[in-house]
GROMACS .gro file of C-alpha atoms in nm:
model
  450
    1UNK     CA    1  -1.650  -1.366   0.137
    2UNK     CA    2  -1.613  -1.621   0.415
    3UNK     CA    3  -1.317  -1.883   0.402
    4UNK     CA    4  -1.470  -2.239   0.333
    5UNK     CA    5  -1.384  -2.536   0.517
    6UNK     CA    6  -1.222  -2.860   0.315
    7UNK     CA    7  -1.587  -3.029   0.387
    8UNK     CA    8  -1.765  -2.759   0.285
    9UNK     CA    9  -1.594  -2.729  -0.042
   10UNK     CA   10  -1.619  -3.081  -0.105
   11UNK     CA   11  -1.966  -3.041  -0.017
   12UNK     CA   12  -1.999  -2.748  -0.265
   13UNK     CA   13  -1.858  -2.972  -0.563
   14UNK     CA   14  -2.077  -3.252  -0.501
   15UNK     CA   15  -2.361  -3.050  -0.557
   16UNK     CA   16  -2.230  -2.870  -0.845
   17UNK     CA   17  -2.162  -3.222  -1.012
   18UNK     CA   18  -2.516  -3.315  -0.929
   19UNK     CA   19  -2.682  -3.074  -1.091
   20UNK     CA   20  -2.417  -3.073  -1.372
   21UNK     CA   21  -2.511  -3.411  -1.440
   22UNK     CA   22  -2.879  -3.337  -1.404
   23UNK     CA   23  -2.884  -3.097  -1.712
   24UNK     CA   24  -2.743  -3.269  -1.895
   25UNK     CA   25  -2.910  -3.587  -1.883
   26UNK     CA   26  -3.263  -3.410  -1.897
   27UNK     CA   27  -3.121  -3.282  -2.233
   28UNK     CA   28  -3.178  -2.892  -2.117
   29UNK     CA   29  -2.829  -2.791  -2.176
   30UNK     CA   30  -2.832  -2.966  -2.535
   31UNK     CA   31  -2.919  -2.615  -2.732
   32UNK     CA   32  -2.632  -2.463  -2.542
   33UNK     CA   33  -2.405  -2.721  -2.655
   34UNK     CA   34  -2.466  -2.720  -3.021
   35UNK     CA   35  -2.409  -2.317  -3.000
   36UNK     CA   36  -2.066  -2.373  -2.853
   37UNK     CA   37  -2.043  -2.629  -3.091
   38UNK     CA   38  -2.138  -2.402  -3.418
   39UNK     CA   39  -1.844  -2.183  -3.236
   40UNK     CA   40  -2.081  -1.948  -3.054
   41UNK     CA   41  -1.877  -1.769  -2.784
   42UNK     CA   42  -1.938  -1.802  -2.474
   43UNK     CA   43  -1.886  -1.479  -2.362
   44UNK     CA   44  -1.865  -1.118  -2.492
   45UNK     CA   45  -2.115  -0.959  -2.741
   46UNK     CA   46  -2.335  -1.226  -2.839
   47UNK     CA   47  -2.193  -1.486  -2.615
   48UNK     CA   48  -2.392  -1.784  -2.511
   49UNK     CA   49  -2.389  -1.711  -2.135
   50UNK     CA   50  -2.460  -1.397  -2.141
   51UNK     CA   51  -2.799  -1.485  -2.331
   52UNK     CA   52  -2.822  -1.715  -2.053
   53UNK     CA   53  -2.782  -1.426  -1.783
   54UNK     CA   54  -3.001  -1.218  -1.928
   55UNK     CA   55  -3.276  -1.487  -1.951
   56UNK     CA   56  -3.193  -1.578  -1.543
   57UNK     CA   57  -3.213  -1.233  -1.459
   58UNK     CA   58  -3.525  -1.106  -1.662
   59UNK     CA   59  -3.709  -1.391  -1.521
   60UNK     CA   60  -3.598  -1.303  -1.155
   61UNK     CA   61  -3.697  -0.931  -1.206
   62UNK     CA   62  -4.051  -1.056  -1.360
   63UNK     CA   63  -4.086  -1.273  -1.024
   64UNK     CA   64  -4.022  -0.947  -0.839
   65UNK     CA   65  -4.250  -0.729  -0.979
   66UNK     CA   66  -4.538  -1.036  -0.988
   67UNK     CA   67  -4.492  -0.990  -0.598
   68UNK     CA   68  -4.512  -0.643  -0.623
   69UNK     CA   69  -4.841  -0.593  -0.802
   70UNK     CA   70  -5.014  -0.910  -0.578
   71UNK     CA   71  -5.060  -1.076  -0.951
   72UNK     CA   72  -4.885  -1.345  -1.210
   73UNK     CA   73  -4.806  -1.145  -1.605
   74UNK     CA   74  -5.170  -1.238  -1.766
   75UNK     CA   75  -5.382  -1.325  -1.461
   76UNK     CA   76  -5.760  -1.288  -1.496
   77UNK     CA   77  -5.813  -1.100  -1.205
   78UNK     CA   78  -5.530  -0.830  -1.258
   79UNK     CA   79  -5.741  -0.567  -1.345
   80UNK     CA   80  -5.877  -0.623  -1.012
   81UNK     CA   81  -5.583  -0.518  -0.814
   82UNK     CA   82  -5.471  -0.128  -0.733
   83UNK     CA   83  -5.130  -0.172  -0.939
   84UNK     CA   84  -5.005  -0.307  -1.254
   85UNK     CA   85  -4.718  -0.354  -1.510
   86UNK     CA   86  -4.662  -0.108  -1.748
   87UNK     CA   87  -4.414  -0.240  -2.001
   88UNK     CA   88  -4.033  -0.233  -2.010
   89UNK     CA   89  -3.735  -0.013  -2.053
   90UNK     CA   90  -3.402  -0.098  -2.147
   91UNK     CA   91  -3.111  -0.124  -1.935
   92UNK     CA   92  -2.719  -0.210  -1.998
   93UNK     CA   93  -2.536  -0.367  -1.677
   94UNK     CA   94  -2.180  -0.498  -1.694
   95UNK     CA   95  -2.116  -0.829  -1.565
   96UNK     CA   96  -1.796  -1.090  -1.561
   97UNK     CA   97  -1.985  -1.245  -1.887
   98UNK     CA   98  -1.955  -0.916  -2.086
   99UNK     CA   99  -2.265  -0.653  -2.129
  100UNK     CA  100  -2.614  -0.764  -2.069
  101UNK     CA  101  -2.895  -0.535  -2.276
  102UNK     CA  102  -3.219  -0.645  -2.026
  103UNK     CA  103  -3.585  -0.565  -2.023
  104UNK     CA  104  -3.676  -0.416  -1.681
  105UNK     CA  105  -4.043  -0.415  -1.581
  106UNK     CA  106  -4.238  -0.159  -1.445
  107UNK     CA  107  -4.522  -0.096  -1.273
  108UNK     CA  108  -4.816   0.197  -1.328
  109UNK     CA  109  -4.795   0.366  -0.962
  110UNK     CA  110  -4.435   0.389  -1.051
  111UNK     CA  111  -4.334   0.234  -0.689
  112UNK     CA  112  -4.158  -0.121  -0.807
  113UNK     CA  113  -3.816  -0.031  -0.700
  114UNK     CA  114  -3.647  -0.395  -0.828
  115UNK     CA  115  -3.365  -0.578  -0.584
  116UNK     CA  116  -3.182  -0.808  -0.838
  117UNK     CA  117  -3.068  -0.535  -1.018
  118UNK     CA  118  -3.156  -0.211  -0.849
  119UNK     CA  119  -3.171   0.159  -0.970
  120UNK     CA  120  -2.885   0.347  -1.101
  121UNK     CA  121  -2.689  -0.019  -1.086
  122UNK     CA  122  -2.431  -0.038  -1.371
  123UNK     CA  123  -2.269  -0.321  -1.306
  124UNK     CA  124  -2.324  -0.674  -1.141
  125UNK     CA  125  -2.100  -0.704  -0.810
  126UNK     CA  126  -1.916  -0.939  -0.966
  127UNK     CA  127  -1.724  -0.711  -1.211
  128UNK     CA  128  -1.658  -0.454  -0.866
  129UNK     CA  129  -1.484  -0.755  -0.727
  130UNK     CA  130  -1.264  -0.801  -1.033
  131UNK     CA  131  -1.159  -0.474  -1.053
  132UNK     CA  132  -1.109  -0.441  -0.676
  133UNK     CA  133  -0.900  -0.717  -0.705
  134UNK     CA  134  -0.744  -0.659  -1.057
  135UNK     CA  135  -0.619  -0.286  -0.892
  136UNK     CA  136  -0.484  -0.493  -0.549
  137UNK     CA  137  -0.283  -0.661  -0.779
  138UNK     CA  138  -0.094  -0.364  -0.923
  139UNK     CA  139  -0.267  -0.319  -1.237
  140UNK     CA  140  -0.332   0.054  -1.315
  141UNK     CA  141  -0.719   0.210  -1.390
  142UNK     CA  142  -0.627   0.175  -1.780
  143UNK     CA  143  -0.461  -0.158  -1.752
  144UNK     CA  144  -0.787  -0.271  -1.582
  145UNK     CA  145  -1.041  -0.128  -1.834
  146UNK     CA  146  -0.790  -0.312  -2.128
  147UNK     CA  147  -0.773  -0.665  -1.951
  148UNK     CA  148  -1.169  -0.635  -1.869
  149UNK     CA  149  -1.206  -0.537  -2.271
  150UNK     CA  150  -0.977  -0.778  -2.374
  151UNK     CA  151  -1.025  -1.110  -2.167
  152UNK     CA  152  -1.456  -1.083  -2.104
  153UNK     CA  153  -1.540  -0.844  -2.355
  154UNK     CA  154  -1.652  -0.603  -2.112
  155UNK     CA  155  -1.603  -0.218  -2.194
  156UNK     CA  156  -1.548   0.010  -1.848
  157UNK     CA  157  -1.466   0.375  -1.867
  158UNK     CA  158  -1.135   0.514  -1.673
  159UNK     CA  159  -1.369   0.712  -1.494
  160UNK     CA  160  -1.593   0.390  -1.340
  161UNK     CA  161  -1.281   0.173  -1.245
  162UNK     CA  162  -1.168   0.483  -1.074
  163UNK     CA  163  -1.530   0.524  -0.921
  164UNK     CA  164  -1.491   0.114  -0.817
  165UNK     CA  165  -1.150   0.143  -0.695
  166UNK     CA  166  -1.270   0.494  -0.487
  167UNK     CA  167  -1.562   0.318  -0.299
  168UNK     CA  168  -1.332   0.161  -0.050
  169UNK     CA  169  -1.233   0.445   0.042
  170UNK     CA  170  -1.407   0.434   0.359
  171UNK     CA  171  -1.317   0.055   0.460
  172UNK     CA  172  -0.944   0.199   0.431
  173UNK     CA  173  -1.038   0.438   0.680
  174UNK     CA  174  -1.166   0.262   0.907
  175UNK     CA  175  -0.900   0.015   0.901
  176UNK     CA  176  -0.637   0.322   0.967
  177UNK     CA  177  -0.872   0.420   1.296
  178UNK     CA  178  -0.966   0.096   1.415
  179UNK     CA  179  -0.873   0.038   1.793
  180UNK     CA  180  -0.527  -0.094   1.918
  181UNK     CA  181  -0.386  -0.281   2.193
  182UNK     CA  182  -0.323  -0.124   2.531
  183UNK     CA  183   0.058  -0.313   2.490
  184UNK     CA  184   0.285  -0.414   2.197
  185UNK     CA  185   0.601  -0.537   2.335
  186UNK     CA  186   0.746  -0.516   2.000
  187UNK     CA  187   0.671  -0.264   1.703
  188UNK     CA  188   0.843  -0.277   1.386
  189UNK     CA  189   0.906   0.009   1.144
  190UNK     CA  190   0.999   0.057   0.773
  191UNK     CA  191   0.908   0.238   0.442
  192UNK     CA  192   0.920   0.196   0.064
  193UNK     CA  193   0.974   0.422  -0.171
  194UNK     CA  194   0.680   0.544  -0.394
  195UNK     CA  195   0.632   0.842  -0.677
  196UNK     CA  196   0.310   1.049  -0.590
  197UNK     CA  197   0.209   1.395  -0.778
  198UNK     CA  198   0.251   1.723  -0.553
  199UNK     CA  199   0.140   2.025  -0.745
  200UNK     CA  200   0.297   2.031  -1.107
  201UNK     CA  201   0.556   1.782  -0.992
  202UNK     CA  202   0.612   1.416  -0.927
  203UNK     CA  203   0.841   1.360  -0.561
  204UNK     CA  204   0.969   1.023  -0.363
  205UNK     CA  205   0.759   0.972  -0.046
  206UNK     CA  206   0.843   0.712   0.190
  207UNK     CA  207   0.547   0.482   0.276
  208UNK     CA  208   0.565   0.346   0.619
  209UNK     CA  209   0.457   0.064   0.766
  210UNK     CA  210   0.445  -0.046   1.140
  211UNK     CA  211   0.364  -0.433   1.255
  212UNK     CA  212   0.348  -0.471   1.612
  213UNK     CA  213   0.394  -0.800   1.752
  214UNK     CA  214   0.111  -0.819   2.040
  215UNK     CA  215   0.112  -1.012   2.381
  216UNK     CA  216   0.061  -1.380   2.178
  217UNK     CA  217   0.327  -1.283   1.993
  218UNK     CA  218   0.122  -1.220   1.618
  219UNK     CA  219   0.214  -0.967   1.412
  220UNK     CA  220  -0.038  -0.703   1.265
  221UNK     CA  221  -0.013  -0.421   1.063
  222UNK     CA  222  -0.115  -0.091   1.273
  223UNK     CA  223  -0.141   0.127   0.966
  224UNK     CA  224   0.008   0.243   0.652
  225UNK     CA  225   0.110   0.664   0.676
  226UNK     CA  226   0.304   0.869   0.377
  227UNK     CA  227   0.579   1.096   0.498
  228UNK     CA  228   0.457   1.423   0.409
  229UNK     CA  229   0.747   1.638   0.546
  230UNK     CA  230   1.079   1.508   0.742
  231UNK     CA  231   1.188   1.439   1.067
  232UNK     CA  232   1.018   1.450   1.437
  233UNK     CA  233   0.749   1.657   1.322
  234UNK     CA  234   0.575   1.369   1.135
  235UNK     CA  235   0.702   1.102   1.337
  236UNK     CA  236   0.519   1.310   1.648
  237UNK     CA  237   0.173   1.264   1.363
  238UNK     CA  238   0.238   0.910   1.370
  239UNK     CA  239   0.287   0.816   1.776
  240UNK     CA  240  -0.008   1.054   1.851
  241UNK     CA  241  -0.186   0.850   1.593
  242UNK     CA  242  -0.104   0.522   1.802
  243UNK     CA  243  -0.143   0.695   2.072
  244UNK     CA  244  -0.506   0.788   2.031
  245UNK     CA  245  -0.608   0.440   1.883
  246UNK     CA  246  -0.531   0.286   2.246
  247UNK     CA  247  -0.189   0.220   2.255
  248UNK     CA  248  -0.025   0.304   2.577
  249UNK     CA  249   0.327   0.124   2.567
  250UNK     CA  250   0.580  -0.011   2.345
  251UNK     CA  251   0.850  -0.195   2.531
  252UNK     CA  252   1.103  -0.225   2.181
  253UNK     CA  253   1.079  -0.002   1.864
  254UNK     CA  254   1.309  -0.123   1.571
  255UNK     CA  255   1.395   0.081   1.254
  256UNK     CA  256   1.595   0.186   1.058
  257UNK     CA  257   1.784   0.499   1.233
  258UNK     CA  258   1.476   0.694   1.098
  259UNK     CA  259   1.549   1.130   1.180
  260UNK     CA  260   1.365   1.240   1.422
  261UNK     CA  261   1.244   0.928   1.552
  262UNK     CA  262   1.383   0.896   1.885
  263UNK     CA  263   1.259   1.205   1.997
  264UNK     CA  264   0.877   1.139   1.863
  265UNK     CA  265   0.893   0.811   2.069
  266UNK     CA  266   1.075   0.961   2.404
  267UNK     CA  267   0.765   1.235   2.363
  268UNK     CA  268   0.485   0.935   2.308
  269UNK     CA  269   0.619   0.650   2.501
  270UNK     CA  270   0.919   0.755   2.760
  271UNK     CA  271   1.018   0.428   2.823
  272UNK     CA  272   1.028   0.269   2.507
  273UNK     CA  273   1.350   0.153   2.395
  274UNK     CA  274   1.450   0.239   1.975
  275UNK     CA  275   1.645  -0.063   1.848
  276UNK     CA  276   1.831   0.038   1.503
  277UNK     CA  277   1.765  -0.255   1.264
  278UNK     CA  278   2.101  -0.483   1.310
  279UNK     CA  279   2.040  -0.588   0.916
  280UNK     CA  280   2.017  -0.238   0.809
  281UNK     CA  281   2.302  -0.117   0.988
  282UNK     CA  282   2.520  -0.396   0.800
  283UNK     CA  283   2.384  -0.356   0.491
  284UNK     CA  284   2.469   0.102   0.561
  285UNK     CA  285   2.815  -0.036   0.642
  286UNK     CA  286   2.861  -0.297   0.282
  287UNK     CA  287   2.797   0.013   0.076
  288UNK     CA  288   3.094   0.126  -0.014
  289UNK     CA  289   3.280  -0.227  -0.019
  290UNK     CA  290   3.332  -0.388  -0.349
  291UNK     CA  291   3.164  -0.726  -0.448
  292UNK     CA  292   3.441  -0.908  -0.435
  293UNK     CA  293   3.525  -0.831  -0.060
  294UNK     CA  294   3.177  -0.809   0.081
  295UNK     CA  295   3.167  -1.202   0.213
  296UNK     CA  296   3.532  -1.096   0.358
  297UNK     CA  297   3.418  -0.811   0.485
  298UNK     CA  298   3.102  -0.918   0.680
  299UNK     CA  299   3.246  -1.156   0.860
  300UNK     CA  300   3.503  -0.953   1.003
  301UNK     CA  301   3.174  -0.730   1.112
  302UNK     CA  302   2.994  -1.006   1.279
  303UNK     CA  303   3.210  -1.042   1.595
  304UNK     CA  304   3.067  -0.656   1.676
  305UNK     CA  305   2.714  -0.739   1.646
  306UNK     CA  306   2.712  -1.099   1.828
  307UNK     CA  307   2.943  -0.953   2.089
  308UNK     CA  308   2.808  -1.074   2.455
  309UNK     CA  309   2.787  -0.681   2.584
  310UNK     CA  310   2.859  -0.301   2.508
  311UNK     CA  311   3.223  -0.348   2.559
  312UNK     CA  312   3.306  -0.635   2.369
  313UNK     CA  313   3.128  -0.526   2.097
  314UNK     CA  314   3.363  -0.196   2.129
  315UNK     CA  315   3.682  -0.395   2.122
  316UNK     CA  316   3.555  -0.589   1.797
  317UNK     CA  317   3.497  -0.279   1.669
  318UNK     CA  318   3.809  -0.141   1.734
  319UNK     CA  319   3.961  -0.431   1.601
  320UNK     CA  320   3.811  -0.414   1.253
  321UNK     CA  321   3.947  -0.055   1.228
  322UNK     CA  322   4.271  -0.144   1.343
  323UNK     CA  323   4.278  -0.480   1.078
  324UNK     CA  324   4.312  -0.475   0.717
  325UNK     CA  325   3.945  -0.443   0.615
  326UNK     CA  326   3.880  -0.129   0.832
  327UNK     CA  327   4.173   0.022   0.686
  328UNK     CA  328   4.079  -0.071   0.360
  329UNK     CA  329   3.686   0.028   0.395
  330UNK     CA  330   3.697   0.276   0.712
  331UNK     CA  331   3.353   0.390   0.595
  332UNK     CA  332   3.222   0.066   0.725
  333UNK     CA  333   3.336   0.126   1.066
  334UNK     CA  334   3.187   0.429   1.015
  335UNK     CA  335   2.874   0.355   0.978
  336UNK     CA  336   2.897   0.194   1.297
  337UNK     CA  337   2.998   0.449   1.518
  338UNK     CA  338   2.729   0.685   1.396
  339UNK     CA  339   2.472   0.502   1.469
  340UNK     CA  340   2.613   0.359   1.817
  341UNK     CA  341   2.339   0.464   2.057
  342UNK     CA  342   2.111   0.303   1.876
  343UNK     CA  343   2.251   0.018   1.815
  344UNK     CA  344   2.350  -0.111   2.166
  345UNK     CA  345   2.067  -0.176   2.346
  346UNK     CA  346   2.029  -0.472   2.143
  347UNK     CA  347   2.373  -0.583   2.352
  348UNK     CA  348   2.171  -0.569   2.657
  349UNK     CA  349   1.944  -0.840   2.573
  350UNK     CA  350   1.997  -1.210   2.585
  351UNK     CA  351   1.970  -1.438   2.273
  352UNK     CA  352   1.617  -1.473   2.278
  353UNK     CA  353   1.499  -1.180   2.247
  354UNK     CA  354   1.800  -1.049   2.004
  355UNK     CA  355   1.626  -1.322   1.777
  356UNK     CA  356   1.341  -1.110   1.809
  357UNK     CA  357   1.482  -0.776   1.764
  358UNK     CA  358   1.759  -0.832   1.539
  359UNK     CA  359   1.568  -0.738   1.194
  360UNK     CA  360   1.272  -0.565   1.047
  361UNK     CA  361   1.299  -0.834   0.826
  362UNK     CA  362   0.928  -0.901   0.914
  363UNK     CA  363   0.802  -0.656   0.730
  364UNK     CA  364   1.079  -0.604   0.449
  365UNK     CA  365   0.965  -0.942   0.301
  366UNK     CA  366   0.627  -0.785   0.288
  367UNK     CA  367   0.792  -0.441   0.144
  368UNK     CA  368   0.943  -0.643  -0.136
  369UNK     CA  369   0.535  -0.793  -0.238
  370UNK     CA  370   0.461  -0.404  -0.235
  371UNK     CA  371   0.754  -0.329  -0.472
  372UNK     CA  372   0.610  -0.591  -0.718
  373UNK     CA  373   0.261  -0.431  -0.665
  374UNK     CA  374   0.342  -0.055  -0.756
  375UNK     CA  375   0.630  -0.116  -0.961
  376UNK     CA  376   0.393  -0.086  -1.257
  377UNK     CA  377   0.309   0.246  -1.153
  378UNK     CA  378   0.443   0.578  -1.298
  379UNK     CA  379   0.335   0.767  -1.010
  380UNK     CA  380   0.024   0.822  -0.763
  381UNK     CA  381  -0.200   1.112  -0.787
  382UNK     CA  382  -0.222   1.140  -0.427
  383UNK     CA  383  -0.103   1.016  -0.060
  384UNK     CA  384  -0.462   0.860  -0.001
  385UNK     CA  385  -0.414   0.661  -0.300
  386UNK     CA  386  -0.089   0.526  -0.179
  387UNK     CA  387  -0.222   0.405   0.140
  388UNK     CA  388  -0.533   0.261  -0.040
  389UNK     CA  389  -0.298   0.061  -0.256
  390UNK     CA  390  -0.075  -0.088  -0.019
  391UNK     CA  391  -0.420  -0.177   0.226
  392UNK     CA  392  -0.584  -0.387  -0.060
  393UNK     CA  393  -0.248  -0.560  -0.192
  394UNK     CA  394  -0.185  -0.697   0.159
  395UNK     CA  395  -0.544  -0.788   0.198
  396UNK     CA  396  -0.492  -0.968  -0.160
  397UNK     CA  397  -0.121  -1.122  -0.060
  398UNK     CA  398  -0.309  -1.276   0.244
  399UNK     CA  399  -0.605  -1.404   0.054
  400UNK     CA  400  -0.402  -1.549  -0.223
  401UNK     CA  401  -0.224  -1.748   0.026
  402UNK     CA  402  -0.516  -1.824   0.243
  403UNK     CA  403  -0.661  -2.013  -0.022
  404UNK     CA  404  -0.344  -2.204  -0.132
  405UNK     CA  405  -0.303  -2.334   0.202
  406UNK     CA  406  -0.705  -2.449   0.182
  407UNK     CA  407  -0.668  -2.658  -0.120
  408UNK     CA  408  -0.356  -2.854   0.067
  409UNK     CA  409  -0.599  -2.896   0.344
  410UNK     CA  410  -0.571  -3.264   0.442
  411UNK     CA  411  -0.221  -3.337   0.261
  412UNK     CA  412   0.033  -3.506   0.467
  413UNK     CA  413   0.322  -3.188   0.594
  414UNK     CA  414   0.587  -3.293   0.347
  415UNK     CA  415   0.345  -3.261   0.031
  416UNK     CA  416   0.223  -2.872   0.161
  417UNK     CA  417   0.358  -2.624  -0.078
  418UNK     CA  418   0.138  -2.314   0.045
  419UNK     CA  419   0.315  -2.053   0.189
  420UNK     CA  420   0.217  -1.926   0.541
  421UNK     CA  421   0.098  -1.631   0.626
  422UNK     CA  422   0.308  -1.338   0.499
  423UNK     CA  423   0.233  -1.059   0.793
  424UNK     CA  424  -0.123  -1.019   0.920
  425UNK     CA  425  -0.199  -1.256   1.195
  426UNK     CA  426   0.157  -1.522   1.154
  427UNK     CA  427   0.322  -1.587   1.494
  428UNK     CA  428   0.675  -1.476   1.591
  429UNK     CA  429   0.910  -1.724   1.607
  430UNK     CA  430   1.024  -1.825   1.928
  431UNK     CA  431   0.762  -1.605   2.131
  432UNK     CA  432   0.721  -1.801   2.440
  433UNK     CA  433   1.108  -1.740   2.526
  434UNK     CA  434   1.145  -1.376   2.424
  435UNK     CA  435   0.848  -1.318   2.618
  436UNK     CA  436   1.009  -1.472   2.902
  437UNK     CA  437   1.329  -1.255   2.872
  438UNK     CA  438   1.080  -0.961   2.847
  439UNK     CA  439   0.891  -1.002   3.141
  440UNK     CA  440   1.236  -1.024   3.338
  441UNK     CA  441   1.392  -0.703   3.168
  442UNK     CA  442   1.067  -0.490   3.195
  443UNK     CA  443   0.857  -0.681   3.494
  444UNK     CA  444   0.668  -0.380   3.578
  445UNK     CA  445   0.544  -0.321   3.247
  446UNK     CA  446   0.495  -0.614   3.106
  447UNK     CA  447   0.276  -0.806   3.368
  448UNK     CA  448   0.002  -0.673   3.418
  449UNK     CA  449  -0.047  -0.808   3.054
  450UNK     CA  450   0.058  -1.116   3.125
   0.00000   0.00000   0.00000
């Protein structure tokens, strides 16, 4: 559904007021009332709107099949036209209101094939949306069908949720194919954790996801893909992926030391430069230091990382072994030194652009919405269905925050409580002048972009 503008949604209440106020002056909503009044309910079994429903919609499938057979239900001159009805057979649909028992219509030549509620239709699209969006949110197929039950009286089958959830499939694919940029200067990569079934057992697959920060400087996610076996092998499946969907250069990868990764990208992308996450590095080297030190301990590590160059960074280094932390904790400095390589060419670049590259915080704070989302999950029954989750919770995390930041549409800056947006489409911070830096440090590459 379209995003609506403040004006339009003022617009939309005005008229909904309107014709609020127009019922119930003209007294038509005064039955209704005394029902709710009596303590009718308004919806599940028996519930008042759901009588009014069914009354909307049998009328709206009467006006359908009036068109069909060229004639009103009692006109004189029905008999003289080729088709007409031929009673009514009952039909249960599923809607937000609880289940609606309705008449359908038919016709003699058997050829009225109704639109408002078509054939085979068990449900009204407003329940799909529900559970589309009730599954986004992390519930599982049985939580759904309970809350549905429970909350609008509504009684769905594990098997149709599962049915819902499995019609998207498709969308998710083509979302997973969809064309890429010829350039992304910078592409971030990291993975949570998730259960999923394999055979007669249930294993921990890492989920990854890449956000690559195009030309503008906004930050997409390229795709979701579930590491099926370790090392280059399926890193090589996920650059040839990129690859094919039109991306021809990364100037800066940055991950998390990932095995096998180097190799995949020197095989996709020779020139691309792997950048192991600064943050994750730390955090590999406060493992093993107690609580109590770890404030102590991290800033005797921070002269290594925000040395000016390669060798100042080694003499910090150095220095930390030789002091009292390093001797107390030499598996910090450890940590380190195995993954030097990797973790100097972020000395080569000035502060701008370390800004930049320093982190895959950009997507971890969007890894720790997923955790939330399949937390509640004992395990998946597939790696399709991991993928599908994680597409439609960031779909929902943007959407939910998308319409927060309508309502406060208007509101002076300092009364704006909305958050922005959490991946998908937010700008980098301080773009203009890492782009700068880039465009000196790779001019070749980058300009005919520019």
């Amino acid at each position: 559904m379209p995003k609506m503008s403040a004006e339009e949604r003022a617009e939309r209440r005005r008229k909904q007021a309107e014709l609020a106020e127009e019922l119930k002056s003209t007294g038509a909503l005064d039955e209704v009332f005394a029902r709710i009044d009596a303590g009718e309910p308004l919806t599940g079994e028996g519930g008042v709107l759901g009588g009014m429903l069914k009354a909307a919609l049998e009328r709206g499938l009467e006006a359908e099949l009036a068109e069909h057979v060229g004639c009103e239900k009692g006109a004189p001159d029905a008999a003289d036209h080729p088709n007409s009805r031929n009673g009514y057979y009952a039909k249960t649909v599923t809607s937000e209101v609880g289940d609606i028992e309705l008449a359908i219509p038919r016709d003699r030549a058997g050829t009225f094939t109704p639109m408002l509620v078509g054939k085979g239709q068990r449900r009204l699209d407003g329940v799909d949306g529900m559970i589309i969006s009730l599954y986004a949110g992390g519930m599982t197929l049985r939580d759904i069908s309970h809350h549905l039950a429970s909350t609008v009286g509504v009684d769905v089958s594990h098997e149709t949720i599962s049915k819902v959830v499995d019609s998207i499939a498709e969308e998710v694919l083509a979302w997973q194919r969809r064309p890429l940029e010829s350039l992304y200067p910078v592409i971030y990569l990291d993975a949570i954790v998730v259960k999923v079934k394999d055979g007669s057992h249930v294993v921990n697959k890492a989920a990854h996801i890449a956000i690559g920060v195009d030309m503008d400087g906004i930050r997409h996610v390229l795709g979701i893909w579930v590491q099926t076996h370790e090392g280059a092998k399926f890193w090589a499946q996920v650059c040839a992926d990129l690859s094919n969907r039109g991306v021809r250069d990364v100037l800066i990868v940055c991950c998390d030391g990932l095995t096998g990764f180097p190799e995949a990208i020197e095989a996709t992308w020779p020139l691309a430069t792997v950048q192991t996450c600064v943050v994750h590095l730390i955090r590999a080297a406060m493992r093993f230091v107690s609580y109590t030190d770890r404030k102590a301990v991290a800033a005797a590590l921070k002269p290594i990382y925000t040395a000016p160059g390669e060798d100042a960074a080694l003499e910090a280094l150095e220095a930390f072994e030789a002091g009292p932390w390093g001797t107390k904790y030499p598996a910090a400095a450890r940590s380190f030194r195995a993954a030097w390589d990797r973790f100097i060419p972020f000395l080569a670049f000035p502060p701008e652009l370390r800004r930049v590259i320093y982190t895959t915080n950009a997507i971890e704070s969007l890894n720790y919405q997923l955790r939330k989302v399949t937390k509640n999950r004992g395990h998946f029954p597939n790696d399709a269905a991991v993928v599908k989750l994680l597409w439609l919770a960031i779909c929902n995390i943007e959407d939910k925050r998308a319409r927060d930041r309508e309502k406060e549409r208007g509101l002076p800056a300092n009364e704006r409580r909305a958050s922005g947006r959490l991946i998908e489409g937010s700008v980098t911070t301080n773009w203009k002048a890492a782009l700068g830096q880039l465009a000196l440090v790779y001019p070749e590459r980058i300009e005919p972009y520019l």
